[in-house]
Short mmCIF file of C-alpha atoms in Angstrom, two decimals:
data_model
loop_
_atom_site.label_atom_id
_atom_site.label_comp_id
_atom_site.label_asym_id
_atom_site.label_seq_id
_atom_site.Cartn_x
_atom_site.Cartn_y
_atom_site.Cartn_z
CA UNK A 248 9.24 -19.47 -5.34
CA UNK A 249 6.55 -20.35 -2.85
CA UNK A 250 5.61 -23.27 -0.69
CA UNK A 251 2.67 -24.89 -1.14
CA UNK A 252 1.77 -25.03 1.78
CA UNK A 253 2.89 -22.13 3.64
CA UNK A 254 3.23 -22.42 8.09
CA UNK A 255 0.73 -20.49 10.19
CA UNK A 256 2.14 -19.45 13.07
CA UNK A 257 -0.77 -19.89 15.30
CA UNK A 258 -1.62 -23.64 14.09
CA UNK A 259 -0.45 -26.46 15.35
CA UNK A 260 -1.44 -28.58 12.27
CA UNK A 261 0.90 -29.05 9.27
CA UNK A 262 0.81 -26.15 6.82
CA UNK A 263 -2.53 -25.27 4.80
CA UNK A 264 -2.56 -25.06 1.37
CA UNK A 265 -1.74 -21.46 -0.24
CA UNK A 266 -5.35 -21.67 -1.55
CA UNK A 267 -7.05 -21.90 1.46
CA UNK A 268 -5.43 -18.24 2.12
CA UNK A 269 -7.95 -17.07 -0.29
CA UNK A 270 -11.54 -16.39 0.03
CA UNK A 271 -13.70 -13.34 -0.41
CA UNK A 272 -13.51 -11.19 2.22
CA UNK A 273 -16.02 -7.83 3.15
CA UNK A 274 -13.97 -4.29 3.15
CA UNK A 275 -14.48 -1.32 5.36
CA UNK A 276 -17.99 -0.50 4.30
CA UNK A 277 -16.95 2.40 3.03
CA UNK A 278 -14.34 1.62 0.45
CA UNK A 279 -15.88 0.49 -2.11
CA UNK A 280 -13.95 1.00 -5.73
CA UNK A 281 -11.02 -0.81 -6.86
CA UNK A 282 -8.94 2.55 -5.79
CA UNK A 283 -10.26 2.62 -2.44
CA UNK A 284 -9.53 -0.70 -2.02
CA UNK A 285 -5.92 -0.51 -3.52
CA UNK A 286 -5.52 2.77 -1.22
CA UNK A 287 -6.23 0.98 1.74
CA UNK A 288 -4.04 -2.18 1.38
CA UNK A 289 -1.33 -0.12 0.30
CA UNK A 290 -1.19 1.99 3.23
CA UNK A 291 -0.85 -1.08 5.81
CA UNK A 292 3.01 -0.86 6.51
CA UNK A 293 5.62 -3.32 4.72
CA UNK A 294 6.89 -5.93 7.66
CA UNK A 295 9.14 -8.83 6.97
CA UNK A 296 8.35 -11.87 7.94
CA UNK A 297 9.48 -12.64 11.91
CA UNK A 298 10.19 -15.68 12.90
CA UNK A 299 10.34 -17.12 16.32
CA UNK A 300 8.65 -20.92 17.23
CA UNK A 301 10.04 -22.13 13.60
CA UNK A 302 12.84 -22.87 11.57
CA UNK A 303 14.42 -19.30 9.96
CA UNK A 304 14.01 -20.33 6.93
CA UNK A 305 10.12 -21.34 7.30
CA UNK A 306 7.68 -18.70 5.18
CA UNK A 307 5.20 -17.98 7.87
CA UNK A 308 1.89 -16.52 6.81
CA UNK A 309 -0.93 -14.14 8.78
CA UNK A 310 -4.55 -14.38 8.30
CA UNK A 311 -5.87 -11.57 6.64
CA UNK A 312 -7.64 -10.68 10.23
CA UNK A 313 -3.97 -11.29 11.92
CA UNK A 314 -2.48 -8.74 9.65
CA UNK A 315 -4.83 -6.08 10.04
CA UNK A 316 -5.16 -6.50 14.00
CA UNK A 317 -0.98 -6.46 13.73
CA UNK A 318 -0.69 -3.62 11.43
CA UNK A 319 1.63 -4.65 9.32
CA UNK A 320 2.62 -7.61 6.89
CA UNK A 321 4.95 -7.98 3.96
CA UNK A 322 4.19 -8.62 0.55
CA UNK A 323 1.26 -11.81 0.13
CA UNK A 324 -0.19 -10.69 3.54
CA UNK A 325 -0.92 -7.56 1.36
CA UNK A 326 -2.02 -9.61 -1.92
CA UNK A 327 -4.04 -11.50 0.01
CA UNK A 328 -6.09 -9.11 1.55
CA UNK A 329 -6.21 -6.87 -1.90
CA UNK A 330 -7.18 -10.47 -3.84
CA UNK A 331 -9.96 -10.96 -1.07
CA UNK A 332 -11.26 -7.69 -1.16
CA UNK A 333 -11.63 -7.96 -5.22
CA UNK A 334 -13.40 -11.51 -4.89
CA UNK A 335 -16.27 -10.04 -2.22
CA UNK A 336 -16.55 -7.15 -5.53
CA UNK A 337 -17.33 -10.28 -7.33
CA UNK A 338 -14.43 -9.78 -9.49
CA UNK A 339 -12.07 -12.69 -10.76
CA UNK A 340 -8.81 -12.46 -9.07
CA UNK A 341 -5.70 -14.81 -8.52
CA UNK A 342 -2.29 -13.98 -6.12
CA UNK A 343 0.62 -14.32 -8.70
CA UNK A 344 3.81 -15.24 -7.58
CA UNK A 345 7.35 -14.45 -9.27
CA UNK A 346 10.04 -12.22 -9.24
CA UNK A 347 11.00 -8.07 -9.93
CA UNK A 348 13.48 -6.46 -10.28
CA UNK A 349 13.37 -4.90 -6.78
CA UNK A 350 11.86 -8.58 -5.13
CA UNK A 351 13.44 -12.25 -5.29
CA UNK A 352 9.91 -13.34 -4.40
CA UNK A 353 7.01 -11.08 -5.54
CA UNK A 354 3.63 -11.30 -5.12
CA UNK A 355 1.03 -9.65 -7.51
CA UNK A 356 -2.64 -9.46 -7.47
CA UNK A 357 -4.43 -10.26 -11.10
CA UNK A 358 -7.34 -9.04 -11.89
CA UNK A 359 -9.83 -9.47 -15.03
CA UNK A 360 -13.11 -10.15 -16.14
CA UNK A 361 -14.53 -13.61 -15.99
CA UNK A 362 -13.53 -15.43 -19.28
CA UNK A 363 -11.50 -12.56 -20.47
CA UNK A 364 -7.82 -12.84 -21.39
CA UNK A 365 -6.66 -9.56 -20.75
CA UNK A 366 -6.39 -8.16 -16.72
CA UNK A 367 -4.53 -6.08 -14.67
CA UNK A 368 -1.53 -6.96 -12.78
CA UNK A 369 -1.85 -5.19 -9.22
CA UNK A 370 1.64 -4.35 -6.64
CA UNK A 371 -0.91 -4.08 -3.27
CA UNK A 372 2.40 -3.22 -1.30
CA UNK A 373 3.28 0.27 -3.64
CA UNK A 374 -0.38 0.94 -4.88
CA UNK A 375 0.51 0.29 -8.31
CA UNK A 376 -0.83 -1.55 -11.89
CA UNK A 377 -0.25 -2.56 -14.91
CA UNK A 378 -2.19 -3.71 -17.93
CA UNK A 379 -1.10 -7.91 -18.75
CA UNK A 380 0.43 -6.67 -21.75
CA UNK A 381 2.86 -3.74 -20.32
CA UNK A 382 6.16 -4.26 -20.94
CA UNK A 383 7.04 -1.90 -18.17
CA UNK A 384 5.44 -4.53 -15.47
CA UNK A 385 8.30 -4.67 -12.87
CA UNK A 386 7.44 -8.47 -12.79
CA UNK A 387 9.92 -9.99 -14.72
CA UNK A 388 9.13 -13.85 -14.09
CA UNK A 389 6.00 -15.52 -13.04
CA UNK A 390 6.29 -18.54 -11.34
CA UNK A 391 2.98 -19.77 -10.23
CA UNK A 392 -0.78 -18.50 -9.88
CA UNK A 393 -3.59 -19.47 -7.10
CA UNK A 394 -6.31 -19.25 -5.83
CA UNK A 395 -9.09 -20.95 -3.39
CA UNK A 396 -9.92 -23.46 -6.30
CA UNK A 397 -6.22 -24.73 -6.76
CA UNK A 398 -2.86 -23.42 -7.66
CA UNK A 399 -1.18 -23.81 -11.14
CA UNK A 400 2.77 -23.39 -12.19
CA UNK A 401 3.79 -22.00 -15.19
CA UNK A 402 5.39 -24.92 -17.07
CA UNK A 403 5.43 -22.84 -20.32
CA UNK A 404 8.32 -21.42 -21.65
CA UNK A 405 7.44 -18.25 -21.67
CA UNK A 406 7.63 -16.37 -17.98
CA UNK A 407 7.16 -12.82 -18.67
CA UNK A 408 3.94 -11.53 -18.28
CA UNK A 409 3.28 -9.07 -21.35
CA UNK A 410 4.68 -12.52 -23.43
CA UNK A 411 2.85 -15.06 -21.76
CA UNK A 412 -0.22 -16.90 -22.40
CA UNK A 413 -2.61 -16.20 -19.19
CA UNK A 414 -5.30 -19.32 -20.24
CA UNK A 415 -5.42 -21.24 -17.10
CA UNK A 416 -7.18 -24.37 -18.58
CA UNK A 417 -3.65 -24.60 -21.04
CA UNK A 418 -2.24 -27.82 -19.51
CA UNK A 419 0.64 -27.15 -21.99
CA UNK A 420 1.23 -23.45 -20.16
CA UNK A 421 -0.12 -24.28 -16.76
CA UNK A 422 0.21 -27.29 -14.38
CA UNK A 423 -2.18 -27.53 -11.93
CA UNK A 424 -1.76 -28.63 -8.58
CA UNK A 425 -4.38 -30.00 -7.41
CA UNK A 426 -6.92 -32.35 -9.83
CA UNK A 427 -10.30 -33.73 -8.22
CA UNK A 428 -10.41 -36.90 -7.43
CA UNK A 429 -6.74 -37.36 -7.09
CA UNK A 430 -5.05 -39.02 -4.57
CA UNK A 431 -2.83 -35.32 -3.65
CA UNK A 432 -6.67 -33.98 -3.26
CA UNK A 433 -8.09 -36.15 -1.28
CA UNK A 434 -5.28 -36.05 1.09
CA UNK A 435 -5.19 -32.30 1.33
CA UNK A 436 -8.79 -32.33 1.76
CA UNK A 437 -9.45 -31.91 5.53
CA UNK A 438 -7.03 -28.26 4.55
CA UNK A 439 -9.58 -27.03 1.79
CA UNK A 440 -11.55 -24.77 4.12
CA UNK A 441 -10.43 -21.10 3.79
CA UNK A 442 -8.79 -20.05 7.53
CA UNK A 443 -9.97 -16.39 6.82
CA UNK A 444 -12.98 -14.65 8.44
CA UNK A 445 -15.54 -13.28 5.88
CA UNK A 446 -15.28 -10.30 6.99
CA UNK A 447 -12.08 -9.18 9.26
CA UNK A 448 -12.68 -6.96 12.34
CA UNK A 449 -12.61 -3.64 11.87
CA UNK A 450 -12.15 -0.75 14.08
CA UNK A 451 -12.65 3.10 14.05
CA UNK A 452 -10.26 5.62 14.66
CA UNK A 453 -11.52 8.24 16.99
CA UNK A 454 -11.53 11.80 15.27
CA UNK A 455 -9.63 13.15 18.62
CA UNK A 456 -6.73 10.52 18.26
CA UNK A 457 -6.37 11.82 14.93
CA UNK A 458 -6.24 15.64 15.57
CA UNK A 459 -3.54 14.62 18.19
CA UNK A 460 -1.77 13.16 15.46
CA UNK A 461 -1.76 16.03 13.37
CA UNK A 462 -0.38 18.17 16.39
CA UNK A 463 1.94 15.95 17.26
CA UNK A 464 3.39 15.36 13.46
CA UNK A 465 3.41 19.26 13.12
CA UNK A 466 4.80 20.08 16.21
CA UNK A 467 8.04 17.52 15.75
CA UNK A 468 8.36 18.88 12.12
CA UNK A 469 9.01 22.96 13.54
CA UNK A 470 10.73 21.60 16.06
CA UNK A 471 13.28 19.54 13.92
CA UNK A 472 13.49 21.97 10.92
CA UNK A 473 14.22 24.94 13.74
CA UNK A 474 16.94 22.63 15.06
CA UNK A 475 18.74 21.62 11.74
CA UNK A 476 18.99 25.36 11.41
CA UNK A 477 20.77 26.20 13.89
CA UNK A 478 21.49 30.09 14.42
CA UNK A 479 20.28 30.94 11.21
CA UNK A 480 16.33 32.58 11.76
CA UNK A 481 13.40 30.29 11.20
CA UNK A 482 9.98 32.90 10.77
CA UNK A 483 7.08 30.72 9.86
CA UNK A 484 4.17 32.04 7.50
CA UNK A 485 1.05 30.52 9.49
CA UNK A 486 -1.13 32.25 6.82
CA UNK A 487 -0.19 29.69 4.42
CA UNK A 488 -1.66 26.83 6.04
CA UNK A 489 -4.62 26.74 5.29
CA UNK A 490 -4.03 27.13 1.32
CA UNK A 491 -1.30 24.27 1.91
CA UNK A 492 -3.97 21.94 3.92
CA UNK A 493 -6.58 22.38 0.84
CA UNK A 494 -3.91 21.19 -1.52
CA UNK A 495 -3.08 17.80 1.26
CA UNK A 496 -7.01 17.32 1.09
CA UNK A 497 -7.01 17.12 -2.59
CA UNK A 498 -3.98 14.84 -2.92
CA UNK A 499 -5.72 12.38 -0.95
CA UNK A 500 -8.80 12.41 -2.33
CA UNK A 501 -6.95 11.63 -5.60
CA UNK A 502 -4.93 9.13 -4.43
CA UNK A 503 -7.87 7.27 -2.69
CA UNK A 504 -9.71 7.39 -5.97
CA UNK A 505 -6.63 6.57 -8.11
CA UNK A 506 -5.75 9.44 -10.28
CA UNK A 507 -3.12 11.87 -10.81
CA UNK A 508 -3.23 15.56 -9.28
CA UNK A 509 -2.53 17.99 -12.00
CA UNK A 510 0.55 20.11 -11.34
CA UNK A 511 -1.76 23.31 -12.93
CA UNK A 512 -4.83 22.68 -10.52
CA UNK A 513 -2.60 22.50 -6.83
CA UNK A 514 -0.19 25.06 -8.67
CA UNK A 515 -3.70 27.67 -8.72
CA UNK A 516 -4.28 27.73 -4.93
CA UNK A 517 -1.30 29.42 -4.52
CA UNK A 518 -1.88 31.37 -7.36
CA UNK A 519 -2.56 34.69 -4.93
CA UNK A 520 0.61 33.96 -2.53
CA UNK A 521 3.17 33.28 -5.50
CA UNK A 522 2.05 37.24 -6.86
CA UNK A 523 4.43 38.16 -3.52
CA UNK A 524 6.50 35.28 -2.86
CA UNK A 525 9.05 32.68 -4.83
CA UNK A 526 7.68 29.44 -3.38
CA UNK A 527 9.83 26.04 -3.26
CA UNK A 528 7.78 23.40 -1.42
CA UNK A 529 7.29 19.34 -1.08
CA UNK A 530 3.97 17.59 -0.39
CA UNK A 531 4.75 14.35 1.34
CA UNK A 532 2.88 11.14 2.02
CA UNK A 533 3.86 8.60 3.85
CA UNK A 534 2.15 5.86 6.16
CA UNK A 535 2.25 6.54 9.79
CA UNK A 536 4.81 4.10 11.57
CA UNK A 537 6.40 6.26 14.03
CA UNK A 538 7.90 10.24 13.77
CA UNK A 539 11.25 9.28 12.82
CA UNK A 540 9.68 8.56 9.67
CA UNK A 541 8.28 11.36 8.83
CA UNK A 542 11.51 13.21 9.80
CA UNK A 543 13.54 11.58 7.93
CA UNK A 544 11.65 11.94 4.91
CA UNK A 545 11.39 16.05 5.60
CA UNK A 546 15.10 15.88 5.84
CA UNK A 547 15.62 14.11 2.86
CA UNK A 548 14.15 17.50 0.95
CA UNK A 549 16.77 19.72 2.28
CA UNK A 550 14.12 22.36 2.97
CA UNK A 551 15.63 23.62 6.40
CA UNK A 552 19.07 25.00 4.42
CA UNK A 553 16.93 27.10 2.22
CA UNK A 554 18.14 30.57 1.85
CA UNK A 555 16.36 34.12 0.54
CA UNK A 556 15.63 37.36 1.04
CA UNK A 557 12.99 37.19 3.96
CA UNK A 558 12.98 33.83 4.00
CA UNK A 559 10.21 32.48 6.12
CA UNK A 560 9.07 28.80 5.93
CA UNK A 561 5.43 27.60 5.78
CA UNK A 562 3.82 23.78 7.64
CA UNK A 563 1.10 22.09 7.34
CA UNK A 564 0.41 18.24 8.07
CA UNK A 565 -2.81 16.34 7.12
CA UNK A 566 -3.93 13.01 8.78
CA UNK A 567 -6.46 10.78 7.20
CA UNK A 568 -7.39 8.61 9.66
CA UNK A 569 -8.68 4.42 8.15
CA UNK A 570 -10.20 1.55 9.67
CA UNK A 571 -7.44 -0.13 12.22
CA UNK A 572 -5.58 2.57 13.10
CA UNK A 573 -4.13 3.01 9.52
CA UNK A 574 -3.03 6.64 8.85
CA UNK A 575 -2.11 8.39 5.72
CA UNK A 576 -0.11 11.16 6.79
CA UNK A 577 0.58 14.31 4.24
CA UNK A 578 2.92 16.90 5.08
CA UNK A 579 3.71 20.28 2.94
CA UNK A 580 6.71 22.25 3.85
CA UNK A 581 7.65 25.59 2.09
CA UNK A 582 10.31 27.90 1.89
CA UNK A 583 9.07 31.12 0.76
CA UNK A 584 11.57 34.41 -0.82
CA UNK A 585 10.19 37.18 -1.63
CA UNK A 586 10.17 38.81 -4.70
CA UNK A 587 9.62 42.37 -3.66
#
């Protein structure tokens, strides 16, 4: 499932241990909870490995820094950094390694108290978690667990994790890797030192390349959905933006501290415009890549062949600007009929 010692692309020594990928690392000093932190990671965009000075089939692996200076990583650049963030919490956290349904190799972040059996199985790359013992944990095999202290293969037969005995020191469940005083630790031992930073570099978005942004998202969007239209007359309601933008604030201030909007709350801002109007609209988030993105995933709602009696159609687009140029873009479009 993994290497052991995964290649660094930037080192011309033999691979470093997976452990030495792990090592408490300092956040954005203002994300603090476990839902900030999960918010964060999860907006970094999804990038498969690419590999050029090794062999194709060679797993390479980014520092924690290297991925956030880059942008982008695929799925244990994200654990990693998620894994990291928990340790500086002081939390107890491992990378686990296995399969999903949706991933022949997938990495998950554990976390739990210190001693405790029970945790919480974190997906950094979709923002999502589970409870050890949910059966409805997309993680249908575990392979192997690390961290910086060693790294330890399931041996039991049990591979599930809502079925699976989680006790590290169980030689008969876990194998570990690495044992002190070994002869396989002695001769990893000039690798043991962690190649991350303590604390990556971080840098600020300014608030002007972030109200571009939002012009520029917007603009495209009218643009596009005028296009797809074609003859047919596209009137816009600019009253309802700002009703649509306080609804986009609120979904991201619930998303960055991990709970669900409630249909009934978001549904009540438009309590006064749905008196005069039949309303059919889609709040979208996505992570800022490039505008074909975002297009596409405006498209995908079918909005621009809506039909009515006078029809007009209603924009706005949100942009919440994190450390590294990561954006979390929202967009609500609306098709509004009226009922008069």
């Amino acid at each position: 499932l993994l290497p052991a010692f995964p290649l660094h692309p930037a080192s011309p020594l033999p691979p470093c241990p997976a452990r030495s990928y792990v090592h408490p690392q300092a956040p954005p000093a203002e994300l603090r909870l476990v839902s900030e932190l999960m918010r964060y990671v999860r907006l970094i965009p999804f990038l498969e490995d690419v590999v050029t000075s090794v062999e194709a089939k060679a797993d390479v692996w980014t520092t924690t820094d290297e991925f956030l200076s880059m942008g982008a990583g695929d799925g244990e650049e994200h654990a990693l950094l998620l894994c990291n963030y928990l340790l500086h919490r002081g939390d107890e956290a491992y990378v686990v390694v296995g399969r999903s349904a949706l991933e022949e190799r997938a990495f998950f972040v554990l976390m739990r108290e210190t001693g405790a059996a029970e945790g919480t199985l974190f997906h950094a790359v979709r923002g999502t978690s589970y409870p050890l013992v949910d059966s409805r944990c997309p993680l249908s095999a575990v392979g192997m667990v690390f961290n910086a202290s060693n790294v330890w293969a399931n041996v039991q037969p049990a591979d599930v994790p809502s079925k699976m005995s989680w006790n590290l020191a169980d030689s008969l469940a876990w194998r570990r890797l690495f044992i002190d005083g070994s002869a396989d630790a002695d001769q990893v031992s000039r690798w043991t030192r962690s190649v991350q930073l303590s604390t990556p570099h971080y840098t600020r978005a300014a608030e002007e390349d972030k109200n571009d942004l939002e012009r520029e998202v917007e603009r495209a969007i009218r643009l596009h959905i005028e296009e797809r239209r074609g003859s047919r007359p596209t009137d816009w309601n600019n009253n309802m933006r700002r009703i649509l933008k306080t609804i986009l604030v609120r979904l991201e201030v619930d998303a960055r501290e991990g709970v669900t909007s409630k249909p009934d709350e978001l549904r009540a801002e438009l309590a006064q415009t749905l008196q005069s109007y039949a309303v059919v609209g889609f709040p979208l988030n996505v992570t800022w890549t490039d505008i074909k993105q975002v297009i596409e995933a405006v498209d995908a709602t079918d909005i621009h062949n809506s039909s009515g009696k006078e029809l007009k159609f209603a924009l706005t687009v949100h942009v919440v600007a994190y450390p590294n140029s990561i954006y979390s873009v929202w967009v609500y479009v609306a098709a509004l009929t009226s009922l008069r």
